[in-house]
Amino acid sequence: MMQHLIDRLEADKQQQSKDSVYFRDGVRRIDFILSYIDDKDGEKKQDRRKEFEANLQKIGLELETEDKSESEDGRTYFLKIHVPWEVLATYADVLKIKVPFKANDIPDKKEVPLSWLCTPYRLPEHVMQPEPDYFTATFDKSKIDFFLIEDKETFFPPSTRSRIVYYILSRCSYSKEDKDKKGIKRLLNNGTYVAAFPLHDCRYWTKSIDANCESERYALYKYWARFSSFYKEQPLNLVRKYYGEKIGIYFAWLGFYTEMLSYAAVVGLLCFIYGLATFDENVWSKEICNETIGGQIIMCPLCDKKCGYWKLSTTCSSSWQSYLFDNTATLFFAIFMGIWVTLFLEFWKRRQARLEYEWDLVDMEEEQQQMQLRPEYEIKCTHRRLNQVTQELEWVLNQSPAEKAGRFLLCWATVVLWISLIFACIIAVIVYRLAVFAAFAGIMKDSPTNNMDLIGNLITPQFATSVTASCLNFIIIMVLNFLYEHVAIKITDMEVPRTHVEYENKLTVKMFLFQFVNYYSSCFYVAFFKGKFVGYPGDYSYMFGKWRNEECEPGGCLIELTTQLVIVMVGKQVWGNIQEALVPWLRNWWVSRSARSHPESLYSRWEQDHDLQSFSQLGLFYEYLEMVIQFGFITLFVASFPLAPLLALMNNILEVRVDAWKFTTQFRRPVAAKAHSIGVWDEILNMIAVFSVVTNAFIVAFTSDMIPRLVYKYAYHLDTESTMEGYINNSLSVFNISEIPEKNRPEDGENPDWFYSSNITTCRYRDYRYPPGHEKQYTYTMQFWHIFAAKFAFIIIMEHVVFVVKFFVAWLIPDVPSDVEARTKRERYLIQEYLHNYELEKLKIQLSQNQNGPSIEPCTCPDADAMSVKLEVSSDCLT
């Protein structure tokens, strides 16, 4: 029995050592891990590692290496890195990291009325507020006693410690001969090291055995990363503490975007319900379905040779479907979304300003530039110049204006070349649509599905062409995305940006430009080009002189735009979720499949994290890109599909938890980084917001039939009462069948039997042209020009109304909440006052020690005025 207890204690001790995030001595914390594979033949790699590690030790880092591999494969070694206090203090001073010096005594705002209603959505206070609120100031190594330092080992949180380590690793040399060879990124690229990452503080499914470990990862998984918490608020302060401000800002933006989507989704759903509720008021669809009206209207063939004459009543189902999205609510929702976008962006600015204050990001520009200077840029710098702001020498690239201009033109010429590839693919899809429509028409003429009650009228050649072309376009989009990602990175590398912020901004602009053309081009084609340049039966327009331009579906181009939008948008979201959730899980499962069979005590903390997926520096870039592309879908084309915000909302509720689960369980802990905003994405969102007003105005005017219906109702209806009766007959022009050229006529056997059983001399087509026999036959009627003028008048009026409201709302809502602005000023004043008092007391003590006597009162000193001026200047410099 005693032996069993001894064995159990020994096993617990061994498990605790494997689960710990400390060195073998149990005192020094593991701040970073470098892993490498022992390659007996890789002498160069070994030399680089020895030099690199020796230089790290010269800087002051403490390293712990393994005598033999502790990994499952027996070849992977782990180098543990600890940052002692002196190094932390030195680099915190260099990087101007803000640290606490006094507890925040500014009273919080009053309790919100009826806040108890939000109790079910709240998280525990210790999760929402993981640490007290402090006044902070830039760390100064010479004023250590000014700051609240209770324990030097825990004063800097793990996220800050890992940032400092990575800053050192990124700039440490690994070659005696060539000092330009430096940085952990180059060592990772040439295989000297396999991975570099900070450790998670515990396993995500259970708290750490080590009492000194915070177990914040466990709290994040329990309260944030599980889908059962989808209705709960996000613990943003804990996310920021564990992952850093950059990732915290992303989740804050994603959560706010999802919250604002709920309002747009409700209004869009109400607009859709309005379409259902007013179904019986759809007079023009009733006329189409009426056998005495639509059943007697013979339509001209939709394609050459393979398409026959058809009755308008066959489009009854399509007409009813189109009404769900093409009604009065369409106009209302388009205007509403123009205002909603402005409210979203303006309220996000306020939310972002509050986060900047709460997370000490108000004055972080200098620290940000210092921290994010790219090692790749520093390596290529050969000259130094005086910075006019800091009056310090800084490294710069030695390139003439001509070289800079040449590099710029080369990069953007490459961008234009690759964008032309997108347009080539778009043209290929259009040609596909034109070529297969006639084939579908011939194949589906005698299809068994035509006899099915539910779907017989839905599966038409137009529908089949639209769906297959949309699917083909989606496949092309996915393939091109893979290519453009690598092209954009290569082009950005050619420009050699100075900081990581500049690098991400340049890459973001290029990638979004590629994605914008890639994803939205097909929707732009259907919305603004398809069916607009068709011609008429005697004079059809052809693409490349071979393929006849396609007409809109019988239900109109708006319903086809809806189909295109749903396929691309939903396909993008489903594929994105599969990539984000399933792919990392499968990779981690495959990598750790052998180690899982071992006892837990043999599977060390660093090996567990090593087996997780690496979170790249551009990881957040792809998260933002996915959401901004979605934002474009629900704003640029929302007039055609009011349910788009609802689909986006359902996706984002899942997206928040999938991203949280992925960060917490599937990825190594990323190096914490500072960010006070979403960066260049804010400008892109504003650009989309402005552009969406224009696109939705054109969709309502030119893609939907709203303007032609209104012009008919109020200007061309013959009765005294304005109704829509007779609209279908008025909107269709007449053509003499005998005048149809031979190349456009249906082949024998393509026409239905009823066509030969009656004497039919004319057919109808969608346009406003004079009938045969008129002195201006087949030219545009005056009604066409009235409708054309009304469309442009509507666009101008709608754009001006929405833009005026947008700018008024943006002017009305301040970017920074008044309480945040007041608290920021108050905090700056208090910091200045405390620093001034600190310097004054320090000077008094210094004077007292120098004179070996009591402190001298400032008023008795003959140089009191000069001393007062000196202290004030010192205070200003410090603050």
Short mmCIF file of C-alpha atoms in Angstrom, two decimals, residues 123-124 126-130 219-225 229 232-242 248 251 359 657 660:
data_model
loop_
_atom_site.label_atom_id
_atom_site.label_comp_id
_atom_site.label_asym_id
_atom_site.label_seq_id
_atom_site.Cartn_x
_atom_site.Cartn_y
_atom_site.Cartn_z
CA LEU A 123 -20.31 36.05 -18.04
CA PRO A 124 -18.80 35.89 -14.52
CA HIS A 126 -13.67 37.38 -13.01
CA VAL A 127 -13.85 36.36 -16.67
CA MET A 128 -14.99 39.72 -18.00
CA GLN A 129 -12.54 41.69 -15.82
CA PRO A 130 -9.50 39.42 -15.31
CA ALA A 219 -11.36 29.89 -18.92
CA LEU A 220 -11.44 31.00 -22.56
CA TYR A 221 -12.46 27.54 -23.71
CA LYS A 222 -15.10 27.16 -21.01
CA TYR A 223 -16.79 30.54 -21.40
CA TRP A 224 -15.97 31.59 -24.97
CA ALA A 225 -14.86 28.87 -27.39
CA SER A 229 -22.05 29.98 -25.35
CA LYS A 232 -23.17 35.02 -24.35
CA GLU A 233 -21.05 38.14 -24.50
CA GLN A 234 -17.38 37.78 -25.38
CA PRO A 235 -14.71 38.07 -22.63
CA LEU A 236 -12.77 40.65 -24.66
CA ASN A 237 -10.55 41.76 -21.76
CA LEU A 238 -9.44 38.19 -21.18
CA VAL A 239 -8.88 37.67 -24.93
CA ARG A 240 -6.77 40.82 -24.98
CA LYS A 241 -4.78 39.75 -21.93
CA TYR A 242 -4.07 36.27 -23.30
CA GLY A 248 -8.72 41.33 -29.18
CA PHE A 251 -12.97 39.75 -32.03
CA TRP A 359 -6.75 48.95 -23.31
CA ARG A 657 -17.30 30.54 -31.89
CA ALA A 660 -12.58 31.22 -30.75
#
